[in-house]
PDB file of C-alpha atoms in Angstrom:
ATOM      1  CA  UNK A   4      12.555  18.536  -3.039  1.00 40.00           C
ATOM      2  CA  UNK A   5       9.399  20.246  -4.654  1.00 42.00           C
ATOM      3  CA  UNK A   6       9.290  23.560  -3.551  1.00 44.00           C
ATOM      4  CA  UNK A   7       5.855  24.908  -3.683  1.00 46.00           C
ATOM      5  CA  UNK A   8       4.881  28.634  -3.017  1.00 53.00           C
ATOM      6  CA  UNK A   9       1.829  29.328  -1.322  1.00 63.00           C
ATOM      7  CA  UNK A  10       0.467  32.655  -2.224  1.00 72.00           C
ATOM      8  CA  UNK A  11      -2.990  34.936  -1.645  1.00 77.00           C
ATOM      9  CA  UNK A  12      -3.494  33.826  -4.868  1.00 78.00           C
ATOM     10  CA  UNK A  13      -3.209  30.039  -4.994  1.00 79.00           C
ATOM     11  CA  UNK A  14      -4.933  29.940  -1.390  1.00 84.00           C
ATOM     12  CA  UNK A  15      -8.112  31.739  -3.270  1.00 87.00           C
ATOM     13  CA  UNK A  16      -7.974  30.174  -6.425  1.00 87.00           C
ATOM     14  CA  UNK A  17      -8.015  26.652  -3.846  1.00 88.00           C
ATOM     15  CA  UNK A  18     -10.745  27.928  -2.269  1.00 90.00           C
ATOM     16  CA  UNK A  19     -12.851  29.243  -5.010  1.00 91.00           C
ATOM     17  CA  UNK A  20     -12.109  25.482  -6.921  1.00 92.00           C
ATOM     18  CA  UNK A  21     -12.927  23.427  -3.420  1.00 93.00           C
ATOM     19  CA  UNK A  22     -16.562  26.034  -3.214  1.00 94.00           C
ATOM     20  CA  UNK A  23     -17.426  24.816  -6.542  1.00 93.00           C
ATOM     21  CA  UNK A  24     -17.714  21.631  -6.566  1.00 93.00           C
ATOM     22  CA  UNK A  25     -19.069  21.186  -2.922  1.00 93.00           C
ATOM     23  CA  UNK A  26     -22.325  23.097  -4.547  1.00 93.00           C
ATOM     24  CA  UNK A  27     -22.872  21.345  -7.275  1.00 92.00           C
ATOM     25  CA  UNK A  28     -22.970  18.086  -5.519  1.00 92.00           C
ATOM     26  CA  UNK A  29     -25.065  19.494  -2.854  1.00 90.00           C
ATOM     27  CA  UNK A  30     -27.015  21.616  -4.898  1.00 88.00           C
ATOM     28  CA  UNK A  31     -30.498  20.411  -5.123  1.00 85.00           C
ATOM     29  CA  UNK A  32     -31.108  22.808  -8.683  1.00 87.00           C
ATOM     30  CA  UNK A  33     -29.771  22.906 -11.818  1.00 88.00           C
ATOM     31  CA  UNK A  34     -28.867  26.449 -11.792  1.00 88.00           C
ATOM     32  CA  UNK A  35     -26.716  25.363  -8.145  1.00 91.00           C
ATOM     33  CA  UNK A  36     -24.940  22.548 -10.009  1.00 92.00           C
ATOM     34  CA  UNK A  37     -23.916  24.588 -13.629  1.00 93.00           C
ATOM     35  CA  UNK A  38     -22.751  27.741 -11.327  1.00 93.00           C
ATOM     36  CA  UNK A  39     -20.848  25.666  -9.000  1.00 93.00           C
ATOM     37  CA  UNK A  40     -19.087  23.641 -12.207  1.00 94.00           C
ATOM     38  CA  UNK A  41     -18.070  27.387 -13.689  1.00 93.00           C
ATOM     39  CA  UNK A  42     -16.286  27.607 -10.103  1.00 93.00           C
ATOM     40  CA  UNK A  43     -14.489  25.342 -10.239  1.00 93.00           C
ATOM     41  CA  UNK A  44     -13.540  25.801 -13.701  1.00 93.00           C
ATOM     42  CA  UNK A  45     -12.228  29.390 -13.227  1.00 91.00           C
ATOM     43  CA  UNK A  46     -10.470  28.433  -9.684  1.00 90.00           C
ATOM     44  CA  UNK A  47      -8.737  25.825 -11.606  1.00 92.00           C
ATOM     45  CA  UNK A  48      -7.694  27.837 -14.759  1.00 90.00           C
ATOM     46  CA  UNK A  49      -5.680  29.515 -11.900  1.00 87.00           C
ATOM     47  CA  UNK A  50      -3.674  27.058 -10.390  1.00 87.00           C
ATOM     48  CA  UNK A  51      -3.328  25.627 -13.914  1.00 86.00           C
ATOM     49  CA  UNK A  52      -0.458  27.930 -14.659  1.00 78.00           C
ATOM     50  CA  UNK A  53      -0.462  30.519 -11.266  1.00 70.00           C
ATOM     51  CA  UNK A  54       3.001  32.602 -12.039  1.00 69.00           C
ATOM     52  CA  UNK A  55       2.725  32.263 -16.275  1.00 63.00           C
ATOM     53  CA  UNK A  56       5.835  29.973 -15.899  1.00 68.00           C
ATOM     54  CA  UNK A  57       4.523  26.610 -17.880  1.00 67.00           C
ATOM     55  CA  UNK A  58       3.315  26.765 -21.325  1.00 74.00           C
ATOM     56  CA  UNK A  59      -0.669  28.383 -21.763  1.00 81.00           C
ATOM     57  CA  UNK A  60      -1.666  25.818 -24.152  1.00 86.00           C
ATOM     58  CA  UNK A  61      -3.216  23.140 -22.142  1.00 88.00           C
ATOM     59  CA  UNK A  62      -5.303  25.744 -20.410  1.00 90.00           C
ATOM     60  CA  UNK A  63      -6.769  27.407 -23.498  1.00 91.00           C
ATOM     61  CA  UNK A  64      -7.269  23.792 -24.513  1.00 92.00           C
ATOM     62  CA  UNK A  65      -9.213  22.759 -21.162  1.00 94.00           C
ATOM     63  CA  UNK A  66     -10.802  26.316 -21.258  1.00 94.00           C
ATOM     64  CA  UNK A  67     -12.434  25.939 -24.863  1.00 94.00           C
ATOM     65  CA  UNK A  68     -13.292  22.182 -24.176  1.00 95.00           C
ATOM     66  CA  UNK A  69     -14.818  23.071 -20.389  1.00 94.00           C
ATOM     67  CA  UNK A  70     -16.513  26.126 -21.266  1.00 93.00           C
ATOM     68  CA  UNK A  71     -18.040  24.107 -24.519  1.00 95.00           C
ATOM     69  CA  UNK A  72     -19.329  21.653 -22.217  1.00 94.00           C
ATOM     70  CA  UNK A  73     -20.881  24.061 -19.485  1.00 93.00           C
ATOM     71  CA  UNK A  74     -22.089  25.946 -23.303  1.00 94.00           C
ATOM     72  CA  UNK A  75     -24.194  22.200 -23.691  1.00 94.00           C
ATOM     73  CA  UNK A  76     -25.158  21.859 -20.302  1.00 93.00           C
ATOM     74  CA  UNK A  77     -26.598  25.484 -20.424  1.00 92.00           C
ATOM     75  CA  UNK A  78     -28.394  25.327 -23.147  1.00 93.00           C
ATOM     76  CA  UNK A  79     -29.256  21.497 -22.047  1.00 92.00           C
ATOM     77  CA  UNK A  80     -31.247  23.292 -18.181  1.00 91.00           C
ATOM     78  CA  UNK A  81     -32.735  25.973 -20.105  1.00 90.00           C
ATOM     79  CA  UNK A  82     -34.768  23.384 -22.514  1.00 91.00           C
ATOM     80  CA  UNK A  83     -35.560  21.098 -19.599  1.00 87.00           C
ATOM     81  CA  UNK A  84     -37.273  24.206 -17.585  1.00 85.00           C
ATOM     82  CA  UNK A  85     -39.178  24.472 -20.844  1.00 84.00           C
ATOM     83  CA  UNK A  86     -40.566  21.160 -20.898  1.00 80.00           C
ATOM     84  CA  UNK A  87     -38.501  19.881 -23.697  1.00 84.00           C
ATOM     85  CA  UNK A  88     -37.266  16.485 -21.515  1.00 84.00           C
ATOM     86  CA  UNK A  89     -34.957  14.403 -24.158  1.00 87.00           C
ATOM     87  CA  UNK A  90     -33.212  17.505 -26.017  1.00 89.00           C
ATOM     88  CA  UNK A  91     -32.845  18.548 -22.728  1.00 88.00           C
ATOM     89  CA  UNK A  92     -31.369  15.199 -21.329  1.00 90.00           C
ATOM     90  CA  UNK A  93     -29.691  14.863 -24.707  1.00 91.00           C
ATOM     91  CA  UNK A  94     -27.790  18.472 -24.291  1.00 93.00           C
ATOM     92  CA  UNK A  95     -27.077  18.240 -20.621  1.00 93.00           C
ATOM     93  CA  UNK A  96     -25.643  14.425 -20.708  1.00 93.00           C
ATOM     94  CA  UNK A  97     -22.971  15.585 -23.668  1.00 93.00           C
ATOM     95  CA  UNK A  98     -21.999  18.753 -21.492  1.00 93.00           C
ATOM     96  CA  UNK A  99     -21.455  16.660 -18.391  1.00 94.00           C
ATOM     97  CA  UNK A 100     -19.270  13.523 -20.655  1.00 94.00           C
ATOM     98  CA  UNK A 101     -17.487  16.353 -22.390  1.00 94.00           C
ATOM     99  CA  UNK A 102     -16.706  17.499 -18.734  1.00 93.00           C
ATOM    100  CA  UNK A 103     -16.026  14.738 -17.314  1.00 92.00           C
ATOM    101  CA  UNK A 104     -13.559  13.122 -19.308  1.00 92.00           C
ATOM    102  CA  UNK A 105     -15.518  10.395 -20.663  1.00 93.00           C
ATOM    103  CA  UNK A 106     -16.311   7.708 -23.366  1.00 88.00           C
ATOM    104  CA  UNK A 107     -16.737   8.879 -25.756  1.00 89.00           C
ATOM    105  CA  UNK A 108     -15.778  12.601 -24.969  1.00 90.00           C
ATOM    106  CA  UNK A 109     -12.434  11.802 -23.546  1.00 91.00           C
ATOM    107  CA  UNK A 110      -9.914  12.335 -26.000  1.00 91.00           C
ATOM    108  CA  UNK A 111      -8.909  15.734 -24.844  1.00 93.00           C
ATOM    109  CA  UNK A 112      -7.869  14.188 -21.346  1.00 94.00           C
ATOM    110  CA  UNK A 113      -3.889  12.767 -22.373  1.00 92.00           C
ATOM    111  CA  UNK A 114      -3.297  15.753 -24.744  1.00 91.00           C
ATOM    112  CA  UNK A 115      -3.503  18.488 -22.144  1.00 93.00           C
ATOM    113  CA  UNK A 116      -2.185  16.198 -18.873  1.00 92.00           C
ATOM    114  CA  UNK A 117       0.844  15.586 -21.178  1.00 89.00           C
ATOM    115  CA  UNK A 118       1.330  19.160 -21.076  1.00 87.00           C
ATOM    116  CA  UNK A 119       0.332  20.833 -17.587  1.00 88.00           C
ATOM    117  CA  UNK A 120       1.882  20.456 -14.686  1.00 86.00           C
ATOM    118  CA  UNK A 121       2.397  17.398 -11.688  1.00 88.00           C
ATOM    119  CA  UNK A 122       0.101  19.273  -9.606  1.00 88.00           C
ATOM    120  CA  UNK A 123      -2.566  20.142 -12.410  1.00 90.00           C
ATOM    121  CA  UNK A 124      -1.941  17.092 -13.700  1.00 91.00           C
ATOM    122  CA  UNK A 125      -3.225  15.438 -10.069  1.00 91.00           C
ATOM    123  CA  UNK A 126      -6.126  17.279  -9.845  1.00 93.00           C
ATOM    124  CA  UNK A 127      -7.607  17.249 -13.106  1.00 93.00           C
ATOM    125  CA  UNK A 128      -7.348  13.375 -13.087  1.00 93.00           C
ATOM    126  CA  UNK A 129      -9.052  13.221  -9.279  1.00 93.00           C
ATOM    127  CA  UNK A 130     -10.727  16.046  -8.117  1.00 93.00           C
ATOM    128  CA  UNK A 131     -11.802  17.874 -11.072  1.00 93.00           C
ATOM    129  CA  UNK A 132     -13.784  14.516 -12.085  1.00 92.00           C
ATOM    130  CA  UNK A 133     -16.557  14.486  -8.394  1.00 93.00           C
ATOM    131  CA  UNK A 134     -18.864  16.765  -9.580  1.00 92.00           C
ATOM    132  CA  UNK A 135     -19.125  16.003 -13.547  1.00 93.00           C
ATOM    133  CA  UNK A 136     -19.225  11.892 -12.474  1.00 93.00           C
ATOM    134  CA  UNK A 137     -21.706  12.710  -9.703  1.00 93.00           C
ATOM    135  CA  UNK A 138     -24.030  14.538 -11.667  1.00 92.00           C
ATOM    136  CA  UNK A 139     -23.346  12.123 -14.727  1.00 92.00           C
ATOM    137  CA  UNK A 140     -25.125   9.403 -12.615  1.00 89.00           C
ATOM    138  CA  UNK A 141     -27.794  10.482 -11.378  1.00 89.00           C
ATOM    139  CA  UNK A 142     -29.209  11.626 -15.687  1.00 89.00           C
ATOM    140  CA  UNK A 143     -27.636   8.981 -17.800  1.00 87.00           C
ATOM    141  CA  UNK A 144     -29.324   6.348 -17.526  1.00 85.00           C
ATOM    142  CA  UNK A 145     -28.436   2.995 -16.129  1.00 84.00           C
ATOM    143  CA  UNK A 146     -27.658   0.889 -20.060  1.00 87.00           C
ATOM    144  CA  UNK A 147     -25.942   4.774 -21.248  1.00 89.00           C
ATOM    145  CA  UNK A 148     -23.757   3.590 -17.752  1.00 91.00           C
ATOM    146  CA  UNK A 149     -22.807   0.361 -18.398  1.00 92.00           C
ATOM    147  CA  UNK A 150     -21.735   1.232 -21.987  1.00 93.00           C
ATOM    148  CA  UNK A 151     -19.724   4.137 -20.478  1.00 93.00           C
ATOM    149  CA  UNK A 152     -18.177   1.839 -18.027  1.00 93.00           C
ATOM    150  CA  UNK A 153     -17.486  -0.620 -20.220  1.00 94.00           C
ATOM    151  CA  UNK A 154     -15.999   1.793 -22.763  1.00 94.00           C
ATOM    152  CA  UNK A 155     -13.747   3.202 -20.538  1.00 94.00           C
ATOM    153  CA  UNK A 156     -11.529  -0.056 -18.589  1.00 93.00           C
ATOM    154  CA  UNK A 157     -11.293  -0.934 -22.746  1.00 93.00           C
ATOM    155  CA  UNK A 158     -10.060   2.442 -23.425  1.00 93.00           C
ATOM    156  CA  UNK A 159      -8.148   2.834 -20.278  1.00 92.00           C
ATOM    157  CA  UNK A 160      -5.993  -0.492 -20.607  1.00 91.00           C
ATOM    158  CA  UNK A 161      -5.077  -1.054 -24.070  1.00 91.00           C
ATOM    159  CA  UNK A 162      -4.451   3.132 -24.675  1.00 90.00           C
ATOM    160  CA  UNK A 163      -1.600   2.903 -21.547  1.00 87.00           C
ATOM    161  CA  UNK A 164       0.071   0.115 -24.000  1.00 86.00           C
ATOM    162  CA  UNK A 165       3.779   1.790 -25.049  1.00 80.00           C
ATOM    163  CA  UNK A 166       3.012   5.016 -23.959  1.00 82.00           C
ATOM    164  CA  UNK A 167       6.427   7.013 -22.913  1.00 82.00           C
ATOM    165  CA  UNK A 168       5.256   9.968 -21.043  1.00 84.00           C
ATOM    166  CA  UNK A 169       4.209   8.983 -17.614  1.00 86.00           C
ATOM    167  CA  UNK A 170       1.554  11.689 -17.936  1.00 90.00           C
ATOM    168  CA  UNK A 171       0.056  10.213 -20.740  1.00 91.00           C
ATOM    169  CA  UNK A 172      -0.014   6.810 -18.633  1.00 91.00           C
ATOM    170  CA  UNK A 173      -1.411   8.013 -15.879  1.00 91.00           C
ATOM    171  CA  UNK A 174      -4.150   9.954 -18.040  1.00 93.00           C
ATOM    172  CA  UNK A 175      -5.584   6.478 -19.263  1.00 93.00           C
ATOM    173  CA  UNK A 176      -5.220   5.043 -16.030  1.00 92.00           C
ATOM    174  CA  UNK A 177      -7.497   7.040 -14.758  1.00 93.00           C
ATOM    175  CA  UNK A 178      -9.760   5.817 -17.697  1.00 94.00           C
ATOM    176  CA  UNK A 179      -9.440   2.243 -15.911  1.00 94.00           C
ATOM    177  CA  UNK A 180     -10.204   3.612 -12.449  1.00 94.00           C
ATOM    178  CA  UNK A 181     -13.162   6.465 -13.388  1.00 94.00           C
ATOM    179  CA  UNK A 182     -14.911   2.851 -14.568  1.00 93.00           C
ATOM    180  CA  UNK A 183     -14.264   1.770 -11.365  1.00 94.00           C
ATOM    181  CA  UNK A 184     -15.979   5.000  -9.257  1.00 94.00           C
ATOM    182  CA  UNK A 185     -18.739   4.906 -11.651  1.00 92.00           C
ATOM    183  CA  UNK A 186     -19.580   1.886 -11.174  1.00 92.00           C
ATOM    184  CA  UNK A 187     -19.227   1.937  -7.529  1.00 90.00           C
ATOM    185  CA  UNK A 188     -21.308   5.201  -7.376  1.00 90.00           C
ATOM    186  CA  UNK A 189     -24.437   3.729  -8.640  1.00 87.00           C
ATOM    187  CA  UNK A 190     -24.643   1.399  -5.510  1.00 85.00           C
ATOM    188  CA  UNK A 191     -23.445   2.973  -2.807  1.00 83.00           C
ATOM    189  CA  UNK A 192     -22.197   6.743  -2.657  1.00 86.00           C
ATOM    190  CA  UNK A 193     -19.651   5.808   0.496  1.00 88.00           C
ATOM    191  CA  UNK A 194     -17.441   3.386  -1.115  1.00 89.00           C
ATOM    192  CA  UNK A 195     -17.374   5.927  -4.140  1.00 92.00           C
ATOM    193  CA  UNK A 196     -16.076   7.514  -1.670  1.00 92.00           C
ATOM    194  CA  UNK A 197     -13.989   5.709   0.162  1.00 90.00           C
ATOM    195  CA  UNK A 198     -12.738   4.509  -3.566  1.00 93.00           C
ATOM    196  CA  UNK A 199     -11.680   7.721  -4.624  1.00 94.00           C
ATOM    197  CA  UNK A 200      -9.988   8.612  -1.376  1.00 93.00           C
ATOM    198  CA  UNK A 201      -7.559   6.072  -2.364  1.00 92.00           C
ATOM    199  CA  UNK A 202      -7.320   6.463  -5.836  1.00 94.00           C
ATOM    200  CA  UNK A 203      -6.628  10.228  -4.872  1.00 94.00           C
ATOM    201  CA  UNK A 204      -3.470   9.421  -2.843  1.00 91.00           C
ATOM    202  CA  UNK A 205      -2.203   6.822  -5.022  1.00 91.00           C
ATOM    203  CA  UNK A 206      -1.945   9.758  -7.934  1.00 93.00           C
ATOM    204  CA  UNK A 207      -1.147  12.473  -5.035  1.00 91.00           C
ATOM    205  CA  UNK A 208       2.014  10.174  -4.241  1.00 87.00           C
ATOM    206  CA  UNK A 209       2.869   8.697  -7.858  1.00 89.00           C
ATOM    207  CA  UNK A 210       2.867  12.169  -9.123  1.00 89.00           C
ATOM    208  CA  UNK A 211       5.123  13.453  -5.976  1.00 85.00           C
ATOM    209  CA  UNK A 212       7.274  10.744  -6.736  1.00 81.00           C
ATOM    210  CA  UNK A 213       8.049  11.398 -10.058  1.00 80.00           C
ATOM    211  CA  UNK A 214       8.247  15.318  -9.496  1.00 79.00           C
ATOM    212  CA  UNK A 215      10.986  14.763  -7.492  1.00 73.00           C
ATOM    213  CA  UNK A 216      12.693  11.440  -8.501  1.00 63.00           C
ATOM    214  CA  UNK A 217      15.391  13.133 -10.503  1.00 52.00           C
ATOM    215  CA  UNK A 218      15.760  16.169  -7.845  1.00 49.00           C
ATOM    216  CA  UNK A 219      19.140  15.958  -5.695  1.00 43.00           C
ATOM    217  CA  UNK A 220      17.962  15.744  -2.405  1.00 44.00           C
ATOM    218  CA  UNK A 221      18.439  13.847   0.930  1.00 37.00           C
ATOM    219  CA  UNK A 222      14.500  13.121   0.616  1.00 45.00           C
ATOM    220  CA  UNK A 223      15.499  11.133  -2.398  1.00 58.00           C
ATOM    221  CA  UNK A 224      14.791   7.805  -0.568  1.00 63.00           C
ATOM    222  CA  UNK A 225      11.322   8.688   0.363  1.00 67.00           C
ATOM    223  CA  UNK A 226      10.467  10.483  -3.201  1.00 71.00           C
ATOM    224  CA  UNK A 227      10.739   7.166  -4.566  1.00 71.00           C
ATOM    225  CA  UNK A 228       8.849   5.258  -1.816  1.00 73.00           C
ATOM    226  CA  UNK A 229       6.070   7.474  -2.130  1.00 76.00           C
ATOM    227  CA  UNK A 230       6.297   7.169  -6.590  1.00 79.00           C
ATOM    228  CA  UNK A 231       6.853   3.021  -5.626  1.00 78.00           C
ATOM    229  CA  UNK A 232       3.694   3.018  -3.151  1.00 81.00           C
ATOM    230  CA  UNK A 233       1.414   5.197  -4.971  1.00 85.00           C
ATOM    231  CA  UNK A 234       1.692   2.927  -8.113  1.00 85.00           C
ATOM    232  CA  UNK A 235       1.073   0.073  -6.398  1.00 84.00           C
ATOM    233  CA  UNK A 236      -1.501   1.289  -4.522  1.00 87.00           C
ATOM    234  CA  UNK A 237      -2.764   2.080  -8.317  1.00 89.00           C
ATOM    235  CA  UNK A 238      -2.200  -1.261  -9.297  1.00 86.00           C
ATOM    236  CA  UNK A 239      -4.156  -2.274  -6.959  1.00 84.00           C
ATOM    237  CA  UNK A 240      -1.457  -5.121  -5.378  1.00 79.00           C
ATOM    238  CA  UNK A 241      -2.773  -6.913  -1.933  1.00 78.00           C
ATOM    239  CA  UNK A 242      -1.729  -5.718   0.687  1.00 77.00           C
ATOM    240  CA  UNK A 243      -1.853  -2.360  -0.412  1.00 80.00           C
ATOM    241  CA  UNK A 244      -5.419  -0.101  -0.280  1.00 83.00           C
ATOM    242  CA  UNK A 245      -5.917   0.173  -4.241  1.00 86.00           C
ATOM    243  CA  UNK A 246      -6.701  -3.494  -3.888  1.00 86.00           C
ATOM    244  CA  UNK A 247      -8.916  -3.187  -0.761  1.00 86.00           C
ATOM    245  CA  UNK A 248     -11.145  -0.849  -2.940  1.00 89.00           C
ATOM    246  CA  UNK A 249     -11.451  -2.424  -5.546  1.00 89.00           C
ATOM    247  CA  UNK A 250     -12.831  -5.527  -3.782  1.00 88.00           C
ATOM    248  CA  UNK A 251     -15.108  -3.068  -2.079  1.00 88.00           C
ATOM    249  CA  UNK A 252     -16.225  -1.935  -5.513  1.00 90.00           C
ATOM    250  CA  UNK A 253     -16.835  -6.079  -5.800  1.00 88.00           C
ATOM    251  CA  UNK A 254     -18.446  -6.817  -3.132  1.00 86.00           C
ATOM    252  CA  UNK A 255     -21.019  -3.916  -3.859  1.00 84.00           C
ATOM    253  CA  UNK A 256     -21.479  -4.578  -7.581  1.00 80.00           C
ATOM    254  CA  UNK A 257     -24.173  -6.567  -8.022  1.00 77.00           C
ATOM    255  CA  UNK A 258     -23.397  -6.330 -12.169  1.00 79.00           C
ATOM    256  CA  UNK A 259     -22.062  -8.230 -14.875  1.00 87.00           C
ATOM    257  CA  UNK A 260     -20.357  -5.013 -15.795  1.00 90.00           C
ATOM    258  CA  UNK A 261     -17.607  -5.573 -13.113  1.00 90.00           C
ATOM    259  CA  UNK A 262     -15.568  -7.966 -15.557  1.00 91.00           C
ATOM    260  CA  UNK A 263     -15.104  -5.422 -17.970  1.00 92.00           C
ATOM    261  CA  UNK A 264     -13.504  -3.820 -15.107  1.00 92.00           C
ATOM    262  CA  UNK A 265     -11.514  -5.780 -13.994  1.00 91.00           C
ATOM    263  CA  UNK A 266      -9.713  -7.093 -17.157  1.00 92.00           C
ATOM    264  CA  UNK A 267      -9.517  -3.450 -18.158  1.00 91.00           C
ATOM    265  CA  UNK A 268      -7.302  -3.814 -14.302  1.00 90.00           C
ATOM    266  CA  UNK A 269      -5.804  -7.180 -15.900  1.00 89.00           C
ATOM    267  CA  UNK A 270      -4.249  -5.751 -18.813  1.00 90.00           C
ATOM    268  CA  UNK A 271      -2.792  -2.384 -17.346  1.00 89.00           C
ATOM    269  CA  UNK A 272      -1.078  -3.937 -14.826  1.00 86.00           C
ATOM    270  CA  UNK A 273       1.431  -4.624 -18.026  1.00 84.00           C
ATOM    271  CA  UNK A 274       2.110  -0.665 -18.423  1.00 84.00           C
ATOM    272  CA  UNK A 275       2.223  -0.762 -14.091  1.00 85.00           C
ATOM    273  CA  UNK A 276       5.139  -3.256 -14.020  1.00 82.00           C
ATOM    274  CA  UNK A 277       7.073  -2.512 -16.868  1.00 81.00           C
ATOM    275  CA  UNK A 278       6.655   1.659 -15.425  1.00 80.00           C
ATOM    276  CA  UNK A 279       7.725   0.124 -11.586  1.00 76.00           C
ATOM    277  CA  UNK A 280      10.816  -1.892 -12.878  1.00 73.00           C
ATOM    278  CA  UNK A 281      12.060   1.026 -15.537  1.00 70.00           C
ATOM    279  CA  UNK A 282      11.835   3.845 -12.847  1.00 64.00           C
ATOM    280  CA  UNK A 283      11.021   3.051  -9.531  1.00 56.00           C
ATOM    281  CA  UNK A 284      13.018   0.246  -8.785  1.00 57.00           C
ATOM    282  CA  UNK A 285      16.211   1.631 -10.623  1.00 58.00           C
ATOM    283  CA  UNK A 286      16.253   4.124  -8.453  1.00 55.00           C
ATOM    284  CA  UNK A 287      16.807   2.075  -5.944  1.00 53.00           C
ATOM    285  CA  UNK A 288      19.530  -0.187  -6.559  1.00 52.00           C
ATOM    286  CA  UNK A 289      22.533   2.131  -5.404  1.00 49.00           C
ATOM    287  CA  UNK A 290      20.317   3.354  -2.782  1.00 51.00           C
ATOM    288  CA  UNK A 291      21.580   2.405   1.134  1.00 50.00           C
ATOM    289  CA  UNK A 292      19.781  -1.571   1.404  1.00 51.00           C
ATOM    290  CA  UNK A 293      18.752  -0.765   5.260  1.00 49.00           C
ATOM    291  CA  UNK A 294      17.154   2.729   5.049  1.00 50.00           C
ATOM    292  CA  UNK A 295      14.825   1.298   1.494  1.00 50.00           C
ATOM    293  CA  UNK A 296      13.979  -2.225   3.697  1.00 53.00           C
ATOM    294  CA  UNK A 297      13.109   0.617   6.828  1.00 53.00           C
ATOM    295  CA  UNK A 298      10.760   3.247   4.470  1.00 51.00           C
ATOM    296  CA  UNK A 299       9.108  -0.104   2.384  1.00 52.00           C
ATOM    297  CA  UNK A 300       8.104  -1.954   5.475  1.00 57.00           C
ATOM    298  CA  UNK A 301       6.875   1.225   6.799  1.00 55.00           C
ATOM    299  CA  UNK A 302       4.945   1.642   3.694  1.00 54.00           C
ATOM    300  CA  UNK A 303       3.547  -1.563   3.724  1.00 58.00           C
ATOM    301  CA  UNK A 304       2.181  -1.695   7.530  1.00 61.00           C
ATOM    302  CA  UNK A 305       0.903   1.687   6.607  1.00 55.00           C
ATOM    303  CA  UNK A 306      -1.292   0.176   4.521  1.00 54.00           C
ATOM    304  CA  UNK A 307      -1.880  -2.785   6.392  1.00 57.00           C
ATOM    305  CA  UNK A 308      -3.306  -0.295   8.992  1.00 57.00           C
ATOM    306  CA  UNK A 309      -5.297   1.369   6.200  1.00 55.00           C
ATOM    307  CA  UNK A 310      -6.648  -1.264   4.889  1.00 53.00           C
ATOM    308  CA  UNK A 311      -7.738  -2.403   8.414  1.00 56.00           C
ATOM    309  CA  UNK A 312      -9.326   0.938   9.497  1.00 55.00           C
ATOM    310  CA  UNK A 313     -11.342   1.441   6.309  1.00 52.00           C
ATOM    311  CA  UNK A 314     -12.706  -2.314   7.150  1.00 53.00           C
ATOM    312  CA  UNK A 315     -13.565  -1.373  10.414  1.00 50.00           C
ATOM    313  CA  UNK A 316     -15.409   1.773   9.084  1.00 50.00           C
ATOM    314  CA  UNK A 317     -17.757  -0.497   6.871  1.00 49.00           C
ATOM    315  CA  UNK A 318     -18.814  -3.211   9.393  1.00 51.00           C
TER     316      UNK A 318
END
């Protein structure tokens, strides 16, 4: 099992990170949005390397990228207050795009994810995207948003091919899922929250399984099942929740951009399946077959029940 020692510094940093995102999303003033993003950044930097055991390189890179984005956003906000609308929107959009790690300022994401811890990588691919994506959907025109969605779907699908690193593969996978989340966000915030929740659960299970796969523990079978379930949910295979989340976005969206998202997901199946057979299935070869069947039966039942609950909530 993965040992995670809870210290007061970690708890305070986690609280600051959560409060920063909530403040940024709920604020009606530009200053509140910027302040929330800064609180989130400072809390997350501690989470990235709380004990100093990991390399400081990803922390420094992340700080430089996010600080540059914050400066661009702040300059843009000040320019907007001075009634220079066009230049202010350009600066604000550039800063938000950089902080969220979407096209065309996305190249920093895989390199930082590759050298970060499993916990930091998981948070970077999920919670850290919430506030920038929500704000980006508000300030970016529809045509610009369509360009971002199509580009992210293509880059994520093609870039993930032939990747040997699990973290880098997950980073490119997040590009494809970001296109789905942005598309859902343009039509319904409820759909965005639902897709984000399913995606976060998938990444959490997958990263937990990967981080503990090679550790000798009595819960190794649960780790294999967790990584397998998370991967299948990321693939969007029925009857898992990832498939239902994509169906909800598909039903709510009336834009042809959905075709690019579907194509990106289909292409990304290639590296999902390769990893599934190379890591997850091999780890189950020598396990007790009855225990494995019981675990996977529970996994499928949980996904079907979760999908039913989501459907009922939308009726």
